[in-house]
mmCIF file of C-alpha atoms (C1' of nucleotides) in Angstrom:
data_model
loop_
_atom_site.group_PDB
_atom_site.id
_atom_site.type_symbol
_atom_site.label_atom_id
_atom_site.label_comp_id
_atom_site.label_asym_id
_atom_site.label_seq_id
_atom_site.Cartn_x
_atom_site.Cartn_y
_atom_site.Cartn_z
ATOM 1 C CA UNK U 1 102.622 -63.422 -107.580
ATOM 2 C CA UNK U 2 100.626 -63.127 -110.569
ATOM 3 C CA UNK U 3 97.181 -63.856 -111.319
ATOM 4 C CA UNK U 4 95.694 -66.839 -112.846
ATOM 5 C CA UNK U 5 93.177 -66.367 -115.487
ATOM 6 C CA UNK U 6 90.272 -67.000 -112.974
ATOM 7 C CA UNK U 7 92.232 -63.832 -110.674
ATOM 8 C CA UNK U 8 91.829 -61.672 -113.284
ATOM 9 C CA UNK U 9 88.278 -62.276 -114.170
ATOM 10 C CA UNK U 10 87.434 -62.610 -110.837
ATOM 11 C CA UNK U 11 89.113 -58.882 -110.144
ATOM 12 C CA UNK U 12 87.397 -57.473 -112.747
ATOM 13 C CA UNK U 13 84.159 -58.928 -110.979
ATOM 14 C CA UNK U 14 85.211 -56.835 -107.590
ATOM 15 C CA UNK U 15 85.671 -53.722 -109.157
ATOM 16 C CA UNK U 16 82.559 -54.173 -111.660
ATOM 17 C CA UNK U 17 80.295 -54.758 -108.087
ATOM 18 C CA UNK U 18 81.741 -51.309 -106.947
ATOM 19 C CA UNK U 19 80.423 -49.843 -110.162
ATOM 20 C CA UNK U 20 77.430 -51.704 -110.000
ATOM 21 C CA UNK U 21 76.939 -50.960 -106.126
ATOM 22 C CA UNK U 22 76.758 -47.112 -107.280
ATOM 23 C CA UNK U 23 74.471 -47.957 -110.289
ATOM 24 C CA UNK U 24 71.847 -49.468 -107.796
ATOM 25 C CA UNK U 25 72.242 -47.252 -105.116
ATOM 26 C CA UNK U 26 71.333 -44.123 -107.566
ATOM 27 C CA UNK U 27 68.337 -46.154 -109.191
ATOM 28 C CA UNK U 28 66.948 -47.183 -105.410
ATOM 29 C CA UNK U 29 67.199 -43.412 -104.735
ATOM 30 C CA UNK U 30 65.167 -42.972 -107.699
ATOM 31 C CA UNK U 31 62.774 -45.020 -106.845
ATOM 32 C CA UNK U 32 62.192 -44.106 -103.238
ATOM 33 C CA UNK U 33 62.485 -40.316 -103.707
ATOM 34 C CA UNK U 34 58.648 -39.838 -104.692
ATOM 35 C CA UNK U 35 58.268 -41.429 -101.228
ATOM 36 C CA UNK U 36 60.377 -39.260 -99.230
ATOM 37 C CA UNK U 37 62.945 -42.098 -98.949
ATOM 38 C CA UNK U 38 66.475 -43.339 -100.037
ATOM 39 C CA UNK U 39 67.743 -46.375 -100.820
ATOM 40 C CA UNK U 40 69.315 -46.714 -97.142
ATOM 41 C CA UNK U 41 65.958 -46.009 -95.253
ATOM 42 C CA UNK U 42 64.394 -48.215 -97.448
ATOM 43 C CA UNK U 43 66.436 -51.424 -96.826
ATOM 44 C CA UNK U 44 66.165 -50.434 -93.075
ATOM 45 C CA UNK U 45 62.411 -51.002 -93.438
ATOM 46 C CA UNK U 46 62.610 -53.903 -95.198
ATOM 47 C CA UNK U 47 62.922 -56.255 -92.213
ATOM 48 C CA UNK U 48 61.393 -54.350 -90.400
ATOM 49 C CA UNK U 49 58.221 -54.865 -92.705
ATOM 50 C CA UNK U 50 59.214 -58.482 -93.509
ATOM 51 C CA UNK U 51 60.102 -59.864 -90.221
ATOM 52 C CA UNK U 52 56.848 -59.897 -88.625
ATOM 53 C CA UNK U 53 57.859 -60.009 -84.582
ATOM 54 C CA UNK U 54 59.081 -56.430 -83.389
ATOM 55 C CA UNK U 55 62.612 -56.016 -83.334
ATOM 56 C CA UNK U 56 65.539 -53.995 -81.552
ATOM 57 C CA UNK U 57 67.982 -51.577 -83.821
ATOM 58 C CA UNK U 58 70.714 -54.517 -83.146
ATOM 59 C CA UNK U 59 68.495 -57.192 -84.139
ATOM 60 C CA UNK U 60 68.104 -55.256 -87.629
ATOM 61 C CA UNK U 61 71.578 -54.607 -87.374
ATOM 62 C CA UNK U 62 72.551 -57.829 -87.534
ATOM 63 C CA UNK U 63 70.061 -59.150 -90.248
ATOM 64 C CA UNK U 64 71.355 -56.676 -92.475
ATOM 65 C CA UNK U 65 75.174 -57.055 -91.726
ATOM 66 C CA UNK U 66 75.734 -53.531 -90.404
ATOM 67 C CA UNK U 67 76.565 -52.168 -88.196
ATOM 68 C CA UNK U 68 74.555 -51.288 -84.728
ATOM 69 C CA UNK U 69 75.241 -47.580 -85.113
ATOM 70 C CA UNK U 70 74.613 -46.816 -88.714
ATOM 71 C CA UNK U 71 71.267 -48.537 -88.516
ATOM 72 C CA UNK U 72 70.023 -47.128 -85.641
ATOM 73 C CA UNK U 73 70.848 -42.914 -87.137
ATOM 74 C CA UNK U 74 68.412 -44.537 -89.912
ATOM 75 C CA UNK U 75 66.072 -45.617 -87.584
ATOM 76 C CA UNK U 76 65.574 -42.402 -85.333
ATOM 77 C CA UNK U 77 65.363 -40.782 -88.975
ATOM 78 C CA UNK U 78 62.232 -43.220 -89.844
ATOM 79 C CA UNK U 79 60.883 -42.438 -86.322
ATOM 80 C CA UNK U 80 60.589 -38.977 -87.288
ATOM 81 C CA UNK U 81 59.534 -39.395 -90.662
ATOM 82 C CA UNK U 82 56.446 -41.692 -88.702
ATOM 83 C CA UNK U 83 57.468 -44.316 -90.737
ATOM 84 C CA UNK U 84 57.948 -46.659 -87.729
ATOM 85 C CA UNK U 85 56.893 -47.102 -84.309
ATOM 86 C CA UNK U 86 58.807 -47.891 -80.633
ATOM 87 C CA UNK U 87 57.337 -49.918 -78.641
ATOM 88 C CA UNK U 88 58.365 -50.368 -74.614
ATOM 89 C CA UNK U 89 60.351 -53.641 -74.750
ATOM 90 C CA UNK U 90 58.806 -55.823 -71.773
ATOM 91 C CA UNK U 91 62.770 -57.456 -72.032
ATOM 92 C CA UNK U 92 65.127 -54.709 -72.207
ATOM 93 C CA UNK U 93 64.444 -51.083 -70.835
ATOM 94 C CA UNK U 94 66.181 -49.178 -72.796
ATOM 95 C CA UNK U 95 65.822 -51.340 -76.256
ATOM 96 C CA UNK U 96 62.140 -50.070 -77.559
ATOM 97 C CA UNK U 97 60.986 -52.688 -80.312
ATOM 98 C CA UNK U 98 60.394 -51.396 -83.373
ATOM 99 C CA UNK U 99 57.476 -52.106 -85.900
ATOM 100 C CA UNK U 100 56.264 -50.419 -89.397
ATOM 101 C CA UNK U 101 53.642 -47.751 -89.113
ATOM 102 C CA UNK U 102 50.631 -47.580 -91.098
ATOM 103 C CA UNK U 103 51.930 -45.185 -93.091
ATOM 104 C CA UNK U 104 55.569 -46.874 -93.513
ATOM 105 C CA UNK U 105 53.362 -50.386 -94.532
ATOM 106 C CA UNK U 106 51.549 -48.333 -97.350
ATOM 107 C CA UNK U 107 54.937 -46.567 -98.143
ATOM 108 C CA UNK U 108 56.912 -49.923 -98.634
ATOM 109 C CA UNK U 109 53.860 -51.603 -100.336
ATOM 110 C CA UNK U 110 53.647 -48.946 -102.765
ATOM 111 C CA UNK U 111 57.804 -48.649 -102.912
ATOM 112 C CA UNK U 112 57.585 -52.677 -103.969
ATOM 113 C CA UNK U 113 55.121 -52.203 -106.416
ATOM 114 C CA UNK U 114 57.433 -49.545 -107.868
ATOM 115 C CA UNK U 115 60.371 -51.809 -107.507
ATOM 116 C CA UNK U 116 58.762 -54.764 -109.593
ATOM 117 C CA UNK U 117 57.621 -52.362 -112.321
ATOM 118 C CA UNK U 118 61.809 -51.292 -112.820
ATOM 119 C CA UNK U 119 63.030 -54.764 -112.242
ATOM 120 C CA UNK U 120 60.579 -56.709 -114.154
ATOM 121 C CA UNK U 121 61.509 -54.153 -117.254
ATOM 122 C CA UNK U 122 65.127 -54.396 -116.330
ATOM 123 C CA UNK U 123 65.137 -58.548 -116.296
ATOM 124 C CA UNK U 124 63.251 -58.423 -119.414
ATOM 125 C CA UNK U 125 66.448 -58.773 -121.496
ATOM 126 C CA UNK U 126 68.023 -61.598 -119.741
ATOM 127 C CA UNK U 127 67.731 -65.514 -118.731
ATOM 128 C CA UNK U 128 66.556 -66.425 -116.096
ATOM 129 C CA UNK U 129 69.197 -69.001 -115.289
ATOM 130 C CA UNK U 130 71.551 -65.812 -116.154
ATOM 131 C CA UNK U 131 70.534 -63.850 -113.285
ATOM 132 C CA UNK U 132 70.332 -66.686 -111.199
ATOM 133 C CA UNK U 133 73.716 -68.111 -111.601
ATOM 134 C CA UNK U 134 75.641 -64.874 -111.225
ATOM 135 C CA UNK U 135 73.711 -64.676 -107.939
ATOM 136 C CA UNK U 136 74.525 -67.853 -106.752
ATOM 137 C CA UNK U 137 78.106 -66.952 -107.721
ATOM 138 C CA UNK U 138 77.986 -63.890 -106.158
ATOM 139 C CA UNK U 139 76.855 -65.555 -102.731
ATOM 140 C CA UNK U 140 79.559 -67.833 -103.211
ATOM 141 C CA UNK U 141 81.924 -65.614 -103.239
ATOM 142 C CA UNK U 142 80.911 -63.466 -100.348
ATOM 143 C CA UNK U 143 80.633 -66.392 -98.221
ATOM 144 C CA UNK U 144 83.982 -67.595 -98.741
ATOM 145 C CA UNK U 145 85.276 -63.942 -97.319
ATOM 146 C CA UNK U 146 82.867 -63.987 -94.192
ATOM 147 C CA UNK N 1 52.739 -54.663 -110.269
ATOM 148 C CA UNK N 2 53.542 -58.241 -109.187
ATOM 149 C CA UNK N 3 57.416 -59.484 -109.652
ATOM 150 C CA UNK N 4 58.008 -62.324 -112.256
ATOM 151 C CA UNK N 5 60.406 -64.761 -111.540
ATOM 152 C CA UNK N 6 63.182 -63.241 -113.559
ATOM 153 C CA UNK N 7 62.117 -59.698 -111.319
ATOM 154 C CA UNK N 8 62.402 -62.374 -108.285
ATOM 155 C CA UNK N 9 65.982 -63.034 -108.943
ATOM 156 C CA UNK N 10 67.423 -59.970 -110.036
ATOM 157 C CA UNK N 11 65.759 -57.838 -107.013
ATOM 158 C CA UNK N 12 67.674 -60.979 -104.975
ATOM 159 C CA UNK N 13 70.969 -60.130 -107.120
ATOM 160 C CA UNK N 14 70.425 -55.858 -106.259
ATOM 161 C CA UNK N 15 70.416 -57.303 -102.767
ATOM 162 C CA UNK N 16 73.639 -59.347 -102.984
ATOM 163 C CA UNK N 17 75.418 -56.625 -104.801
ATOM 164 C CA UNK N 18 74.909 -54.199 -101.913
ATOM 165 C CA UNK N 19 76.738 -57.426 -99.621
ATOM 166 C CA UNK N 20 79.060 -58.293 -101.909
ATOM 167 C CA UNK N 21 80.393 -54.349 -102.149
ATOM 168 C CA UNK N 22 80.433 -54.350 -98.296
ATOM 169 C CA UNK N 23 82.550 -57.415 -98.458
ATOM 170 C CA UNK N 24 84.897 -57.043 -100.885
ATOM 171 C CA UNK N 25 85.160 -52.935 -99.825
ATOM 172 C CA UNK N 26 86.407 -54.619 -96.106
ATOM 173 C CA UNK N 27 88.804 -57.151 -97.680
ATOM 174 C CA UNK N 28 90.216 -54.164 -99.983
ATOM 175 C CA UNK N 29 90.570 -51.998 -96.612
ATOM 176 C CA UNK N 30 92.188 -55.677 -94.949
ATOM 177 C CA UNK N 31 94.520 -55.381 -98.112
ATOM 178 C CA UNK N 32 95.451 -51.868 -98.063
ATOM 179 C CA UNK N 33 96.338 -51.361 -94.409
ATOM 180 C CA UNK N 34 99.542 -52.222 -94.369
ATOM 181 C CA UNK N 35 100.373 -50.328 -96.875
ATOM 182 C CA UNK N 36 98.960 -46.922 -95.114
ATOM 183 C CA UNK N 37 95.979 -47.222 -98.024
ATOM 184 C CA UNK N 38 92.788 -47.680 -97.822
ATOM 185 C CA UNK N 39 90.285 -49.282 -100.869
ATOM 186 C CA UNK N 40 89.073 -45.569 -101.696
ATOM 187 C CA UNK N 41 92.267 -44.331 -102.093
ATOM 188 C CA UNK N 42 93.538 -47.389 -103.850
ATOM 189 C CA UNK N 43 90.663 -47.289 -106.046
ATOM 190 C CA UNK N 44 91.981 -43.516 -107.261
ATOM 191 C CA UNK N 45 95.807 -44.712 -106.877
ATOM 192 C CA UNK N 46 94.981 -46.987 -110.055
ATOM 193 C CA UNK N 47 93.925 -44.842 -112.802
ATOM 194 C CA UNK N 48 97.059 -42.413 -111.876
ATOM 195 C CA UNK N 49 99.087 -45.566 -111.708
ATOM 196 C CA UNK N 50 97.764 -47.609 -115.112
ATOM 197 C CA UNK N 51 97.190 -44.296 -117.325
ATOM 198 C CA UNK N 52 100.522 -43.472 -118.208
ATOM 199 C CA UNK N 53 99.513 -39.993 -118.994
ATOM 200 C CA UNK N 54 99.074 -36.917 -116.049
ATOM 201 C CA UNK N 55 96.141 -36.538 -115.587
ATOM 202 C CA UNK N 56 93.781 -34.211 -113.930
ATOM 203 C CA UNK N 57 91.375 -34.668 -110.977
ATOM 204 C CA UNK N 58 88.164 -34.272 -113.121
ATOM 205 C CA UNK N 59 89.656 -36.488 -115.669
ATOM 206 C CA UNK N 60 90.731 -39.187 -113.035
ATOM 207 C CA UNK N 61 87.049 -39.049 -111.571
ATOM 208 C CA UNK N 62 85.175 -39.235 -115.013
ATOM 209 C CA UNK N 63 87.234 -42.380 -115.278
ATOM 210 C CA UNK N 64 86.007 -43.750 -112.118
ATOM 211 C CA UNK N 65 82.442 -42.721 -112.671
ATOM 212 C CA UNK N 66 82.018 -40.950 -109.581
ATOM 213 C CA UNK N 67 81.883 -37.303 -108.716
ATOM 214 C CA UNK N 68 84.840 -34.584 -108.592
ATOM 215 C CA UNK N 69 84.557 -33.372 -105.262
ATOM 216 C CA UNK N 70 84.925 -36.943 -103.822
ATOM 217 C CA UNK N 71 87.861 -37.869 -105.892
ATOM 218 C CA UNK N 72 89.628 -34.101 -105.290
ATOM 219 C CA UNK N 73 89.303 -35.231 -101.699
ATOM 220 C CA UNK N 74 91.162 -38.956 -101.665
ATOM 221 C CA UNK N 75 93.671 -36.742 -104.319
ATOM 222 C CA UNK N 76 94.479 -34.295 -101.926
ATOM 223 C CA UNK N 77 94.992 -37.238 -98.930
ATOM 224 C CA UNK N 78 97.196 -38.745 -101.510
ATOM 225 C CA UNK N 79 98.695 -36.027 -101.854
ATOM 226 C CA UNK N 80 100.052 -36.095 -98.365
ATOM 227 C CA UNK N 81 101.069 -39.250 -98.543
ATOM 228 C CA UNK N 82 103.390 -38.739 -101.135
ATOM 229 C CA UNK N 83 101.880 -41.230 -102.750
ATOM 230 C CA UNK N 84 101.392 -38.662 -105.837
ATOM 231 C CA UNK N 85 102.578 -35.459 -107.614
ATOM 232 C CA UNK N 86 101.239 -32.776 -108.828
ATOM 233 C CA UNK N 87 102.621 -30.850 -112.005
ATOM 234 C CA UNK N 88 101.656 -27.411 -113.469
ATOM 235 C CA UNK N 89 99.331 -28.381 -115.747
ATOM 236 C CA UNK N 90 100.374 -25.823 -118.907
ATOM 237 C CA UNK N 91 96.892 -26.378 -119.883
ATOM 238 C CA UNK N 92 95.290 -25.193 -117.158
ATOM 239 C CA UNK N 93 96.530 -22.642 -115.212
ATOM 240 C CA UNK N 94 94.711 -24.019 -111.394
ATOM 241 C CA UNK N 95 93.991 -27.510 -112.307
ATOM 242 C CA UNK N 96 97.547 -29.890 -111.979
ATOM 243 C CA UNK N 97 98.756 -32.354 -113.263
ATOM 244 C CA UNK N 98 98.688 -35.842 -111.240
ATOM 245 C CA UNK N 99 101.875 -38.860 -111.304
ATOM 246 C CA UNK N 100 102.396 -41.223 -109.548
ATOM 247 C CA UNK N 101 105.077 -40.798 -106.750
ATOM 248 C CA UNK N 102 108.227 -43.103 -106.943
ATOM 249 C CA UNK N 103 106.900 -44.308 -103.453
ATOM 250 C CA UNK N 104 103.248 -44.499 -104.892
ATOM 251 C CA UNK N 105 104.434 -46.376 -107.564
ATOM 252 C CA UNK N 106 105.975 -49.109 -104.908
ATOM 253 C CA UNK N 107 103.031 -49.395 -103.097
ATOM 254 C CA UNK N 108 100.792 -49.948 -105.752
ATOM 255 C CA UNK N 109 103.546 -52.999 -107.217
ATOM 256 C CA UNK N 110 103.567 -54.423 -103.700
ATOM 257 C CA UNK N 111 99.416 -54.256 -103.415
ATOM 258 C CA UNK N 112 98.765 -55.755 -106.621
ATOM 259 C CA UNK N 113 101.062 -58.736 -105.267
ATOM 260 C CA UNK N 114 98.824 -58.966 -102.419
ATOM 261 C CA UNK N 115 95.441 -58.701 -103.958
ATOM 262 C CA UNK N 116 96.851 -61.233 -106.973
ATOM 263 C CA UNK N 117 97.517 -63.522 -104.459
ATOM 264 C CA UNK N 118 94.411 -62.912 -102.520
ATOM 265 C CA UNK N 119 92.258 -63.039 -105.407
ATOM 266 C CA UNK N 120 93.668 -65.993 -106.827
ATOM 267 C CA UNK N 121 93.040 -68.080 -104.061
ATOM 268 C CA UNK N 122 89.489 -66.888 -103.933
ATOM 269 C CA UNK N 123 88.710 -68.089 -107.430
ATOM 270 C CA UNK N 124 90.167 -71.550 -106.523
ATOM 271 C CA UNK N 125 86.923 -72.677 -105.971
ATOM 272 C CA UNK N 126 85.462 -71.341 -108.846
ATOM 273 C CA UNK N 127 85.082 -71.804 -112.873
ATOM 274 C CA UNK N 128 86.696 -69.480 -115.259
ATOM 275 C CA UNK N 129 83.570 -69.246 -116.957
ATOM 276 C CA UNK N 130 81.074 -69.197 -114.339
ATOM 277 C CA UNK N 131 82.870 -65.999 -112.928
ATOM 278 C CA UNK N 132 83.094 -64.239 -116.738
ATOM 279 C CA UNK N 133 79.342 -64.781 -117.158
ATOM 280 C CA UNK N 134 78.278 -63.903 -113.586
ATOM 281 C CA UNK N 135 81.014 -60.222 -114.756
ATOM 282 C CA UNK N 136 78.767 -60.200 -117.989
ATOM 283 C CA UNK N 137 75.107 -59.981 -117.100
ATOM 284 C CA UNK N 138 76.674 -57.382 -114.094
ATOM 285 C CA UNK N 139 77.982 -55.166 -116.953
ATOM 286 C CA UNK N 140 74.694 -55.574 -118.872
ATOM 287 C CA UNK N 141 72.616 -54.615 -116.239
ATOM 288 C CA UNK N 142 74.931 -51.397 -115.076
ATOM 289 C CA UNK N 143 74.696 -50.419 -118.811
ATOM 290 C CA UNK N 144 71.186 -50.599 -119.207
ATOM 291 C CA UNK N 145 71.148 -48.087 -116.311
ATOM 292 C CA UNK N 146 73.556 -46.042 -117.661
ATOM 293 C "C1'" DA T 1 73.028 -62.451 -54.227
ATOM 294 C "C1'" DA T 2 77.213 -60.594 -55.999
ATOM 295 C "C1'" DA T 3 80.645 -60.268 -59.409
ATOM 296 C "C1'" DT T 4 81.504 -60.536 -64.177
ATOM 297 C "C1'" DA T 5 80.506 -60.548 -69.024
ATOM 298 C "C1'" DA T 6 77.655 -59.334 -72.954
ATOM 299 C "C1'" DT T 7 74.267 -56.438 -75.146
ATOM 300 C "C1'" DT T 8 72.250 -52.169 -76.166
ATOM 301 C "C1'" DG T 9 71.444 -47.307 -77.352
ATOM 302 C "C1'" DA T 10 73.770 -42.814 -77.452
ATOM 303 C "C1'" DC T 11 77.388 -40.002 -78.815
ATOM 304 C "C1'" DA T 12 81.663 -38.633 -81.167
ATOM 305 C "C1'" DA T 13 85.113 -38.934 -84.672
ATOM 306 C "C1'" DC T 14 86.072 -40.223 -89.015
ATOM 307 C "C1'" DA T 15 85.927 -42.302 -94.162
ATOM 308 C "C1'" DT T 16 83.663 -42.090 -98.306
ATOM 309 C "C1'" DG T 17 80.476 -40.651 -101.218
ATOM 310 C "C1'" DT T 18 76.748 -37.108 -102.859
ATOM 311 C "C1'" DT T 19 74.875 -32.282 -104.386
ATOM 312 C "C1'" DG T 20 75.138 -27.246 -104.539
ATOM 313 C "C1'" DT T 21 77.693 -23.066 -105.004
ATOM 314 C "C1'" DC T 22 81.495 -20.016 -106.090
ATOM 315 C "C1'" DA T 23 85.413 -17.907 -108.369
ATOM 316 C "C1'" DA T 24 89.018 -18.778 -111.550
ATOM 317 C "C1'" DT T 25 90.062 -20.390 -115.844
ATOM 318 C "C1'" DA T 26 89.477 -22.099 -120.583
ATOM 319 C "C1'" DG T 27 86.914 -22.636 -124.749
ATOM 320 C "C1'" DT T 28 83.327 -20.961 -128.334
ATOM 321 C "C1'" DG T 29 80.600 -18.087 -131.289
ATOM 322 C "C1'" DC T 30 79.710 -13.802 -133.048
ATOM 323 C "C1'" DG D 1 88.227 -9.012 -128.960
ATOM 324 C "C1'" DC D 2 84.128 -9.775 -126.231
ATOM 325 C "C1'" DA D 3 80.308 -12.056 -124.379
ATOM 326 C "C1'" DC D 4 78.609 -16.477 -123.270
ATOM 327 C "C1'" DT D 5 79.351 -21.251 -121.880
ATOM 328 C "C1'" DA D 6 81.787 -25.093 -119.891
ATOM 329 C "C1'" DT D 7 85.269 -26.900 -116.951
ATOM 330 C "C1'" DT D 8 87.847 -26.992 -112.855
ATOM 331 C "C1'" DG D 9 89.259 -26.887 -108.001
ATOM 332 C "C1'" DA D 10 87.696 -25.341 -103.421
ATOM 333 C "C1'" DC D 11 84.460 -25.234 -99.933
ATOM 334 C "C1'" DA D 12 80.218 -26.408 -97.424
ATOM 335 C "C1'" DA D 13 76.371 -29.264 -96.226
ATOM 336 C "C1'" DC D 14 74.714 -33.577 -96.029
ATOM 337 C "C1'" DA D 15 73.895 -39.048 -96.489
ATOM 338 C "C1'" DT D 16 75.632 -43.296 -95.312
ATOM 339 C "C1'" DG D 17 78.630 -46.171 -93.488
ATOM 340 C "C1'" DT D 18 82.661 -47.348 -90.071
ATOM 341 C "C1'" DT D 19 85.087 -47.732 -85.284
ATOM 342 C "C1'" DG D 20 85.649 -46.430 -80.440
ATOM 343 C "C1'" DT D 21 83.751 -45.307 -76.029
ATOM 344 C "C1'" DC D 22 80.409 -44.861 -72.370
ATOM 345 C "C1'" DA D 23 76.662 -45.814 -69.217
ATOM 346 C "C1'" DA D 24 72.624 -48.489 -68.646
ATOM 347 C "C1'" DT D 25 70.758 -52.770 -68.768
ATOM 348 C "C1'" DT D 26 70.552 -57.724 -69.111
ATOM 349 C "C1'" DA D 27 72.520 -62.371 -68.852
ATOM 350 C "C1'" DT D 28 75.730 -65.616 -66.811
ATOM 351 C "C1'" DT D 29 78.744 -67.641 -63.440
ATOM 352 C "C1'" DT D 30 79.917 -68.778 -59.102
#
DNA sequence: AAATAATTGACAACATGTTGTCAATAGTGC
DNA sequence: GCACTATTGACAACATGTTGTCAATTATTT
């Protein structure tokens, strides 16, 4: 079987999203290191921030398309760092609910302001319907494998 | 710092990426497993496999962008699995040479079968040029972080 | 209500990457 | 040739993800 012309752009689209997975993981780090963060802790407490009802590890979990156990080492790392809270869940013993501290809101808000400063500067070279088209590709694609 | 809408859609497309790499990183593994691989050591299997040259382990992981220590470890697995060979590098008295195996060199035929065919059906869907502009504004953005 | 199934957090083992450090080796400049 | 520098592989520690397993808890079925 060889590949069609579409195959071999499209394979040089999988193996540029590795590369570009790395790229994006070492500027989050970056970004989040002034704040005592990393790129993984961060994305945990986006929904967390976001999602305004507190939520279990598995609920996050499954929001961000991880899985249960790699999210929740995050999350007992953020509880430490006082960057979230556990609540008692009224529904489920031994499932606290977690929300965003006080000091994890101010973290993230400042983190976002950060992020917009880099990825307003980084867009600043390319169309609009660029970017949004590759994305739209992108989610295409990922679909079609879930 | 607020986002403009070209931030808007690239922080959306630094979001996707991280999916997308999760995604295709479990189809690779899907790919590779009956083969005894797995996508890391795939991903290493193909420099020693296109480069017709030895090559060593720093040399391999410069190529891949990633650091030595990482690739020496997926070399030495290979290693193993007689997938590869290692030759006394004249050069360099402690750092070998790296081939390809006769066996690794099977393997790697029969999983580029399977990912053609894979691949190609996944761009069925798609346009040729949709997919090479979606690869180009991913390689513009990497290198302007580069 | 009792049995069964599903969910959840905790823990362990492992895969894949990172950085830091070290000794061996190779290359460079004087 | 000798001192300094850079490269290399090996090893350790760690970050981030995975899967598997377990007991506790919750939901469902009968």
């Amino acid at each position: 079987m060889k590949r069609t012309t579409k195959g071999e752009a499209l394979t040089s689209l999988v193996l540029e999203t590795f590369r570009l997975n790395g790229t994006f993981l070492a500027a989050g780090n970056l970004l989040a290191e002034p704040f005592g963060l990393t790129s993984a802790r961060w994305q945990v407490m986006g929904p967390i921030f976001e999602f305004n009802e507190p939520m279990t590890v598995a609920q996050i979990a499954r929001r961000m398309g991880l899985a249960r156990q790699g999210v929740q080492r995050i999350v007992n790392d953020l509880k430490k760092l006082e960057m979230i809270n556990f609540l008692s869940n009224p529904d489920h013993k031994s499932a606290p609910l977690i929300t965003i501290s006080e000091a994890g809101r101010k973290t993230i808000i400042e983190l976002n302001k950060a992020q917009a400063a880099w990825v307003n500067s980084l867009s600043e070279g390319l169309s609009e319907n660029q970017i949004k088209q590759a994305l739209k590709l992108m989610e295409t694609v990922r679909k079609q494998l879930e």
